[in-house]
Short mmCIF file of C-alpha atoms and ligand atoms in Angstrom, two decimals:
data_model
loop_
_atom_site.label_atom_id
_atom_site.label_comp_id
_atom_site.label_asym_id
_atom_site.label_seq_id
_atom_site.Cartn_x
_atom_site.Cartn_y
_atom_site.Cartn_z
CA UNK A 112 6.27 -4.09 -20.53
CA UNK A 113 7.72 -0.30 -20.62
CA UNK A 114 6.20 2.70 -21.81
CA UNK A 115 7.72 4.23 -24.76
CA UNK A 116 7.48 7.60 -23.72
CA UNK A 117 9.89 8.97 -22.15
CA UNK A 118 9.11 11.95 -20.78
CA UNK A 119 11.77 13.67 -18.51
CA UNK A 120 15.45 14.65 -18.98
CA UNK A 121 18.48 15.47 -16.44
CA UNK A 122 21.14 17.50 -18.25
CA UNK A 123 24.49 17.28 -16.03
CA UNK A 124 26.81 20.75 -15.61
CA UNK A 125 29.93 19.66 -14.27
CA UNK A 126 31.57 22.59 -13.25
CA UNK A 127 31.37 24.04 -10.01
CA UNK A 128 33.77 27.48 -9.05
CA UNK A 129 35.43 25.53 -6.21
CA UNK A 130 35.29 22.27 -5.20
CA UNK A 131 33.54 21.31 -1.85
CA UNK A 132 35.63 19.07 0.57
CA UNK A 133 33.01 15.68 0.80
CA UNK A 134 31.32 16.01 -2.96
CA UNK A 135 31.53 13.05 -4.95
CA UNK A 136 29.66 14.22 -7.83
CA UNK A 137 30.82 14.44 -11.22
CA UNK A 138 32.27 18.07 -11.21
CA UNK A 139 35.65 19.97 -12.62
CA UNK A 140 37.08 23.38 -11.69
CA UNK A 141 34.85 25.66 -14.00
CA UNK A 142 37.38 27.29 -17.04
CA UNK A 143 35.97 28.62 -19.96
CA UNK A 144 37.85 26.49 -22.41
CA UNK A 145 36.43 23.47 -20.79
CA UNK A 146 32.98 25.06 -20.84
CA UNK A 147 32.66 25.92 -24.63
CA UNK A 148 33.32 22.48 -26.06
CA UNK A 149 31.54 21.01 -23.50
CA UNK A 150 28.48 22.58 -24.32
CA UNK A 151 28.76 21.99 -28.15
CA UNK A 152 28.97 18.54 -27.32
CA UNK A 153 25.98 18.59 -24.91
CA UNK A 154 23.86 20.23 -28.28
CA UNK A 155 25.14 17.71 -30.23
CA UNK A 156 24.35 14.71 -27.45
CA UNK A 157 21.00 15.93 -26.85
CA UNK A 158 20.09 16.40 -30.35
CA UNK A 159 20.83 12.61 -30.85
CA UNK A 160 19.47 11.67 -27.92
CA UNK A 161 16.05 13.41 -27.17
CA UNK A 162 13.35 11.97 -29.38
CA UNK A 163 10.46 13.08 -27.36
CA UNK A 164 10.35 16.63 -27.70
CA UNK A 165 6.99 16.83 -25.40
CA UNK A 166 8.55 16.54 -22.28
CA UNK A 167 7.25 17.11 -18.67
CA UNK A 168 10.07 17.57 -16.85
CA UNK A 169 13.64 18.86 -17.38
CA UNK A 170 16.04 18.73 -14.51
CA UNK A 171 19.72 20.49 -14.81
CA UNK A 172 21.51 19.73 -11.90
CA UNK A 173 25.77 19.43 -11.40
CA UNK A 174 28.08 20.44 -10.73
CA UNK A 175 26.99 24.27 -10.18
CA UNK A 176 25.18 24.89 -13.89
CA UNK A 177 24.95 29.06 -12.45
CA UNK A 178 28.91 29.10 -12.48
CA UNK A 179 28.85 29.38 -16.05
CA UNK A 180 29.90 32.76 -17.08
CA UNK A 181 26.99 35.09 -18.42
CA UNK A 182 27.00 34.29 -22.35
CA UNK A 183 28.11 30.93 -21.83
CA UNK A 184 24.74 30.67 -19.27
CA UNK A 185 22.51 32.17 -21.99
CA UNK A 186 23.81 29.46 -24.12
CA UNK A 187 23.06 26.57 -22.06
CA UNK A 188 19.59 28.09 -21.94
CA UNK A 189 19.29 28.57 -25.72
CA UNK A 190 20.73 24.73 -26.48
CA UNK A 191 17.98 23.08 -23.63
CA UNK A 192 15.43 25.60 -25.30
CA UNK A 193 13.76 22.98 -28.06
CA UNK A 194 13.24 20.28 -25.55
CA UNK A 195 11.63 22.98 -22.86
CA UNK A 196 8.11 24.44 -24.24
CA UNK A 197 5.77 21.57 -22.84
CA UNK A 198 7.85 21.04 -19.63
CA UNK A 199 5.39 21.82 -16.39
CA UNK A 200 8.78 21.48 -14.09
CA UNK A 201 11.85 23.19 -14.93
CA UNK A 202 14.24 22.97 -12.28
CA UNK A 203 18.00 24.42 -12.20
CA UNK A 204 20.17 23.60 -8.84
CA UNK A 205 22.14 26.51 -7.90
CA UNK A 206 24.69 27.82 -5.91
CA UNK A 207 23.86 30.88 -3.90
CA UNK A 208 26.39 33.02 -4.25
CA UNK A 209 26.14 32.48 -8.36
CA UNK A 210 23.02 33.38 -8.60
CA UNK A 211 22.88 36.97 -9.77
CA UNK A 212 20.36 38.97 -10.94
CA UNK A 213 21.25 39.13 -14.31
CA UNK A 214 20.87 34.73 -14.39
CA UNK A 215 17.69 34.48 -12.50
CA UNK A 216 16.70 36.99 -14.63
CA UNK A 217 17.53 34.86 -17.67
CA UNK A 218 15.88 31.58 -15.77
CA UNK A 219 12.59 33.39 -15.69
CA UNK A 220 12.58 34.42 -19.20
CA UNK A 221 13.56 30.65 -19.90
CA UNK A 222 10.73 29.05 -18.14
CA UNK A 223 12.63 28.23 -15.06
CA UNK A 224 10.03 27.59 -12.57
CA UNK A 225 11.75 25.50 -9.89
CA UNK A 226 15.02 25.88 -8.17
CA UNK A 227 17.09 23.85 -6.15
CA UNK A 228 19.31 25.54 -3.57
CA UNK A 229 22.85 23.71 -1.57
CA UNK A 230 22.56 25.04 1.74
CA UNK A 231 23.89 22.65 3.12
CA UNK A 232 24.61 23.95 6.66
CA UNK A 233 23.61 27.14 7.86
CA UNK A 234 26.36 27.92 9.86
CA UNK A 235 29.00 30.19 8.19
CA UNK A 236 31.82 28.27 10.27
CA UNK A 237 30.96 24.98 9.19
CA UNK A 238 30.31 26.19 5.66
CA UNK A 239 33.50 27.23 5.61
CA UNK A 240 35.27 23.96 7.33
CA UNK A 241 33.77 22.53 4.20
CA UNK A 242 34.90 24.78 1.80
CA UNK A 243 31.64 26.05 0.77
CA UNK A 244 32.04 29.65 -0.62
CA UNK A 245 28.66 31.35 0.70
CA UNK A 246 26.91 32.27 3.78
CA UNK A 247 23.38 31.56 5.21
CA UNK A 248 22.97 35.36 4.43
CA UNK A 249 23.95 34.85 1.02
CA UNK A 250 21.06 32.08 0.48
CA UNK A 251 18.42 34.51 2.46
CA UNK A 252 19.71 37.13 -0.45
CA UNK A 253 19.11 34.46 -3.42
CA UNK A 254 15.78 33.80 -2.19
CA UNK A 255 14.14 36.89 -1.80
CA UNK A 256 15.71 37.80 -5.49
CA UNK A 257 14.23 34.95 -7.04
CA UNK A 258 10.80 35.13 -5.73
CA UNK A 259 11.19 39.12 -6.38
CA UNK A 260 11.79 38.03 -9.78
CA UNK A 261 8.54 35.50 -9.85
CA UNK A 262 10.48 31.83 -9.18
CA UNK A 263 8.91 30.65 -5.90
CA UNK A 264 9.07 27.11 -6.10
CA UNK A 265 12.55 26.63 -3.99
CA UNK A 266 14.26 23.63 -2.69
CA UNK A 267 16.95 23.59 -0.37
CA UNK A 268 19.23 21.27 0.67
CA UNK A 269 20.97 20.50 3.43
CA UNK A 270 23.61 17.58 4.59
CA UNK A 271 23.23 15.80 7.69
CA UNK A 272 26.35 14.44 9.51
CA UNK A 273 28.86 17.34 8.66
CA UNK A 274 31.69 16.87 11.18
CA UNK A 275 30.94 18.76 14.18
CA UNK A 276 28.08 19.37 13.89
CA UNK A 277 25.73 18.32 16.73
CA UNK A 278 21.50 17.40 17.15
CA UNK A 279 21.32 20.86 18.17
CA UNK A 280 22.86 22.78 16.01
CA UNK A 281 21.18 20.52 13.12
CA UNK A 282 17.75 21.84 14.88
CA UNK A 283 19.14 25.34 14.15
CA UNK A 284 19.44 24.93 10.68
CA UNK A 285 15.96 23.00 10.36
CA UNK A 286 14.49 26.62 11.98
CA UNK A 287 16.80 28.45 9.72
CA UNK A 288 15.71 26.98 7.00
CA UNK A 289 11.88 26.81 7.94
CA UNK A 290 12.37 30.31 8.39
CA UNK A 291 12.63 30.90 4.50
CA UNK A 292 9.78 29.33 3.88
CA UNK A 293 10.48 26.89 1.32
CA UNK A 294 8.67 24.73 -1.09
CA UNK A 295 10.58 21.69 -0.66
CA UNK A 296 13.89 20.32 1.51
CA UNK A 297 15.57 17.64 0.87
CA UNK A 298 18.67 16.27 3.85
CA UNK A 299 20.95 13.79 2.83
CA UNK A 300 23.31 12.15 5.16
CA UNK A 301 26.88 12.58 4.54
CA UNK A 302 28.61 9.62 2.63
CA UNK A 303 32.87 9.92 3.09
CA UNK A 304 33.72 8.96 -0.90
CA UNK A 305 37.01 7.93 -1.84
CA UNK A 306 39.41 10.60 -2.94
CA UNK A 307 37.42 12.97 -1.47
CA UNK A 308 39.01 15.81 1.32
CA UNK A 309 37.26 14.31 3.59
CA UNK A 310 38.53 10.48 2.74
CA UNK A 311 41.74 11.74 2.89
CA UNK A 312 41.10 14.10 6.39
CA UNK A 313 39.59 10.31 7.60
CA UNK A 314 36.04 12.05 8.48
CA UNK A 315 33.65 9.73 9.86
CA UNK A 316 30.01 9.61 8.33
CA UNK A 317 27.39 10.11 11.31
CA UNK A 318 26.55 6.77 12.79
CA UNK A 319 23.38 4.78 11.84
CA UNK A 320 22.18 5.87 15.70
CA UNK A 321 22.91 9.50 15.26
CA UNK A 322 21.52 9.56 11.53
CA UNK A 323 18.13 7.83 12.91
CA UNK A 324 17.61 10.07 15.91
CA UNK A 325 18.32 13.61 13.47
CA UNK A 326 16.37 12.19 10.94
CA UNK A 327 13.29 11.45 13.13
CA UNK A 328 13.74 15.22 15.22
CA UNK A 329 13.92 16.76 11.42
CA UNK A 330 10.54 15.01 10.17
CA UNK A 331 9.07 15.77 13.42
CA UNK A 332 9.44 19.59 13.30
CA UNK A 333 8.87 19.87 9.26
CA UNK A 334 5.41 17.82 9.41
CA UNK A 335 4.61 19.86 12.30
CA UNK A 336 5.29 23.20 10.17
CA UNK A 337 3.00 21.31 7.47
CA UNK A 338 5.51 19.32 5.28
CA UNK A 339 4.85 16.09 4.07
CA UNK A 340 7.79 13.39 4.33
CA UNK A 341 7.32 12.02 1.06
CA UNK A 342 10.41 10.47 0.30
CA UNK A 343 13.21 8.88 2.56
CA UNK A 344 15.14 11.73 2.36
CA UNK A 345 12.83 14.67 0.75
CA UNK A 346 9.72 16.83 2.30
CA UNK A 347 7.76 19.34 0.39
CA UNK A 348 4.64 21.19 1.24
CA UNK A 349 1.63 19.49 0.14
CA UNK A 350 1.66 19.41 -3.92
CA UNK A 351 5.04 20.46 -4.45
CA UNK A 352 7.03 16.88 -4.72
CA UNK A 353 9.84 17.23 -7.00
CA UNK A 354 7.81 15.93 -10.25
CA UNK A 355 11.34 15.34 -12.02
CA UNK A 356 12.60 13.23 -9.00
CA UNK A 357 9.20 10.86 -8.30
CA UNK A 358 10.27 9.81 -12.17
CA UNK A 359 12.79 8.03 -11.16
CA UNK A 360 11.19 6.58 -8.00
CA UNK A 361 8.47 5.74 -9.80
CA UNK A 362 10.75 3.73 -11.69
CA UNK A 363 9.79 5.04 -14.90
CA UNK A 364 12.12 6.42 -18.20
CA UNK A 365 14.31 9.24 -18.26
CA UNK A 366 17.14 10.37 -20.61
CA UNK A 367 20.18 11.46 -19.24
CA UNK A 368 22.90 14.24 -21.08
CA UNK A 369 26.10 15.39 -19.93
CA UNK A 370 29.03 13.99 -17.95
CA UNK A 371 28.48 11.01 -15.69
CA UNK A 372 24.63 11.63 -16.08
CA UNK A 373 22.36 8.26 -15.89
CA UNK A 374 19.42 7.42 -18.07
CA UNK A 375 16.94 4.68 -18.18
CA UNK A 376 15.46 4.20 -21.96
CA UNK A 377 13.75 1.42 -23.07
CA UNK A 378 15.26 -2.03 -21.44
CA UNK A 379 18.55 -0.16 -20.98
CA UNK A 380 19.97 2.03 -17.74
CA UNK A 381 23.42 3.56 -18.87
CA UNK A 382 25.98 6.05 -17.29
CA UNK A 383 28.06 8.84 -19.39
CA UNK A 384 31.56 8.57 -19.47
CA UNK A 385 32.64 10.78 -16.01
CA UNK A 386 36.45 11.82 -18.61
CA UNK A 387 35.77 14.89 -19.96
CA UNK A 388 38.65 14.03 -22.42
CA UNK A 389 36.41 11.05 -24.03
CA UNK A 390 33.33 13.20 -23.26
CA UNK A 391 34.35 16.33 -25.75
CA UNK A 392 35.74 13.49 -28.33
CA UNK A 393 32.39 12.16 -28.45
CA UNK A 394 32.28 8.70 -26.48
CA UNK A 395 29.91 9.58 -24.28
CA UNK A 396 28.70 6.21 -23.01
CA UNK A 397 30.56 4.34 -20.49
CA UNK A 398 28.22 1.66 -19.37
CA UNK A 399 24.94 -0.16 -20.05
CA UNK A 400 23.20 -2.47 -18.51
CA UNK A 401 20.16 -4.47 -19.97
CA UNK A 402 17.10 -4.50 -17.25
CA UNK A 403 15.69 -8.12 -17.53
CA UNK A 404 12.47 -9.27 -15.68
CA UNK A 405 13.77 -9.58 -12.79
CA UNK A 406 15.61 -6.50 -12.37
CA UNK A 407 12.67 -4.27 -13.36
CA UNK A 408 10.98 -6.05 -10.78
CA UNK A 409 13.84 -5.43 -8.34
CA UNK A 410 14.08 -1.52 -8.96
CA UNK A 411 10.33 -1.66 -9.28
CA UNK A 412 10.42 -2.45 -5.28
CA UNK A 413 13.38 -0.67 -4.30
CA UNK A 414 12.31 2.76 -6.09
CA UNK A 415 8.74 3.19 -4.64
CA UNK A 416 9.04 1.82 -1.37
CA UNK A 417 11.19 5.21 -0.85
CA UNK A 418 8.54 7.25 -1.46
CA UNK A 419 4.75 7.27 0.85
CA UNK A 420 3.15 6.24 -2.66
CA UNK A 421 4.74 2.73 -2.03
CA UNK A 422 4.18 -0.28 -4.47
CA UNK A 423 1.12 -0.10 -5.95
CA UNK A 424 -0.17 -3.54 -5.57
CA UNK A 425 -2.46 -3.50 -8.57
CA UNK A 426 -0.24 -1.79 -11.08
CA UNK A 427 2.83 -4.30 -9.83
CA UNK A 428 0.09 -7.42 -10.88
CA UNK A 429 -0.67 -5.42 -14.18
CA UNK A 430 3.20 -5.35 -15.00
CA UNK A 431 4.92 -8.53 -13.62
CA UNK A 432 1.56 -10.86 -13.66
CA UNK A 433 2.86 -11.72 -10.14
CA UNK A 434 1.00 -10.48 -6.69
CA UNK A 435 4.12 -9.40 -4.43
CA UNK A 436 1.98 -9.49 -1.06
CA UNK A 437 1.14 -13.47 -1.54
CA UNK A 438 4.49 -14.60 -2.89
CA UNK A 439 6.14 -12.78 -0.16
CA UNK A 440 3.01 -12.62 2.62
CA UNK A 441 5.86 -13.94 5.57
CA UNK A 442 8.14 -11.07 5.09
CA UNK A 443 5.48 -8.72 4.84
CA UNK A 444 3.92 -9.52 7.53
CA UNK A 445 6.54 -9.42 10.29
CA UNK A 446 7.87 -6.44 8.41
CA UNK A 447 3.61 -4.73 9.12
CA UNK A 448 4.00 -6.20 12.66
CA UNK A 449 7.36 -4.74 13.51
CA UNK A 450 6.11 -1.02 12.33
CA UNK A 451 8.29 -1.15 9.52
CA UNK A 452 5.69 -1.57 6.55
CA UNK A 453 2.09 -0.90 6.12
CA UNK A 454 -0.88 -1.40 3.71
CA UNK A 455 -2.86 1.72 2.95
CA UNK A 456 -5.39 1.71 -0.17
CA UNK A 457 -4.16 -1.46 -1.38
CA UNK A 458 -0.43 0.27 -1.38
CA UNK A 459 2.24 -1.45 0.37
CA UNK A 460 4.06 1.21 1.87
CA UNK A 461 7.32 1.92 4.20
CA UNK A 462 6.59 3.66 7.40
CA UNK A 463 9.24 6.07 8.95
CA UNK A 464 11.17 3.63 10.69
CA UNK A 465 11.04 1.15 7.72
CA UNK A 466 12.33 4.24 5.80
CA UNK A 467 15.59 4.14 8.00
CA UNK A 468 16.12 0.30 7.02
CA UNK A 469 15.14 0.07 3.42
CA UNK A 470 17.94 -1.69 2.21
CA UNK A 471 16.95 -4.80 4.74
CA UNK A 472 13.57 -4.59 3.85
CA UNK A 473 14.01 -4.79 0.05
CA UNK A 474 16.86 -7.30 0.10
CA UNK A 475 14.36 -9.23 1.89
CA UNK A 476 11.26 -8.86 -0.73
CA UNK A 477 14.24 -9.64 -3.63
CA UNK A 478 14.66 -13.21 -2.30
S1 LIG B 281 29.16 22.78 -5.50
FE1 LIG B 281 28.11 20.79 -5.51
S2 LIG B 281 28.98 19.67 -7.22
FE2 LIG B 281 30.34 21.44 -6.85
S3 LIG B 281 31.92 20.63 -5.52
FE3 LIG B 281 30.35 21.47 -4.17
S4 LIG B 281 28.97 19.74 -3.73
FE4 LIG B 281 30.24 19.18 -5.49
#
């Protein structure tokens, strides 16, 4: 029912140089004697891992991976380096005031050809409500040096929701941002985690009414500047999706190294351990779950109805022997007549609004 192939790979970095006041991610307080081990154990995970050495993309995301120190950089380079000569996307997230010349220097010779930026806010007050240690300045600076250096293909992201910060001045950073000319953006809404500064402050996440109305002003001023809203969250210029990312919403394989990092292989989705303690001793799996049927159907819907490719209605009779648009032709429907969903080239697709409810709108096609 799968493909064997697995073809992309999402290597975690955990460490970050400060730690920002909403993140949730797996991250630690970068120190070199955390660092070292950790990335002997990364060799030896990916060595046991990584059976496809023909890969297509390679994504190494975090954490910050540029807080690494300079040697201990070059080394994370050097241990990703077998699994790297085939890749056509090569993406490293960054922060911007770690990105020196020396390491973009060391991307490029590495085959680094996309990076992806945390902006975040381009206000140096909020930034710094946040605890964010750069400056809208400081990304400007990172980008010219990387595409003086020949990396061009830059994402940046941004959060939507930040605490005080209004429709307007969330306009302002769209133009700030537009104004560097990007490749790709991707704006996520702010989620208030548990034990997080924020949790603990009692920060509110933006409302569903606020989050709907600064979605729709950011989609209408990036497709107007020529960006394509490709995925709920995500807009690129034409061509330049994140070819890493559409893996996993086109629910296909991916192996996953490094602290908390997920992977889909085979039948199985697992998670790393997120204790670095049981991570450097070698238990690196924490939990597995076996995708039946049912649930490949289920992630099937949920995964491509984020993005404007949809659910290919052809390729979803090919793999479940089962035609989704008859055996759920109400739902659809009133879902098409509401504005919500639409069929385009036999693709049953979400439309902007449908977008904003996709958890209804799957939870519906599950039942
Ligand atoms: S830099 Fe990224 S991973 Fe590190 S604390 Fe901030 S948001 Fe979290």
């Amino acid at each position: 029912m799968k493909k064997n192939k697995v073809n992309s790979l999402y290597i975690h970095i955990p460490f970050c140089e400060s730690i920002c006041d909403y993140c949730d991610f797996t991250k630690l307080q970068y120190f070199r004697i955390f660092a070292e081990p950790y990335l002997n154990k990364l060799k030896e995970e990916l060595s046991s891992l990584v059976e496809n050495k023909e890969l297509e993309t390679i994504y190494v995301g975090g954490g910050t991976p540029t807080s690494l120190e300079d040697d201990l950089f070059l080394e994370l380079l050097e241990t990703i380096k077998p699994y790297s000569h085939s890749v056509k996307e090569y993406t490293f997230e960054c922060n911007p005031e770690s990105l020196s010349l020396k390491k973009i220097k060391l991307l490029k010779d590495y085959g680094i050809n996309r990076i992806s930026i945390g902006v975040e806010s381009t206000d140096d007050k909020v930034l710094k409500s946040i605890n964010r240690h750069h400056t809208f300045n400081d990304v400007k600076k990172a980008i010219n040096l990387l595409r003086e250096n020949g990396i061009s293909n830059i994402n940046l992201d941004l959060i939507l929701g930040l605490p005080n910060v209004t429709e307007n001045m969330l306009k302002k950073d769209i133009k700030n941002i537009l104004s560097l000319n990007p490749t790709h953006i991707s704006c996520y809404s702010l989620t208030v985690h548990e034990h997080t500064v924020f949790s603990i402050n009692e920060i509110c996440p933006p409302t569903e009414e606020f989050a709907y109305s600064a979605y729709k002003m950011i989609n209408e001023i990036l497709c107007k500047n020529g960006y394509v809203h490709y995925e709920v969250s995500n807009w690129c210029k034409p061509n330049y999706q994140s070819k890493h990312n559409l893996t996993y919403w086109r629910n296909e394989q991916y192996y996953g190294a490094g602290l908390g990092a997920s992977g889909y292989i085979e039948v199985i989705r697992y998670k790393n351990t997120t204790n670095l303690k049981e991570y450097l001793l070698g238990n690196n799996k924490k939990e597995e779950e076996i995708v039946g049927k049912k649930d490949l159907e289920e992630y099937q819907i949920m995964l491509n109805l984020r993005t404007n490719e949809g659910i290919d209605l052809d390729h979803f009779i090919n793999i479940f022997n089962k035609d989704i648009y008859s055996s759920h032709k109400k739902v659809i429907d009133d879902y098409i007549n509401q504005g919500y969903l639409k069929i385009e080239n036999n693709h049953l697709l979400a439309t902007f609004d449908g977008m904003m409810i996709l958890d209804k709108i799957t939870l519906d096609l599950f039942e």
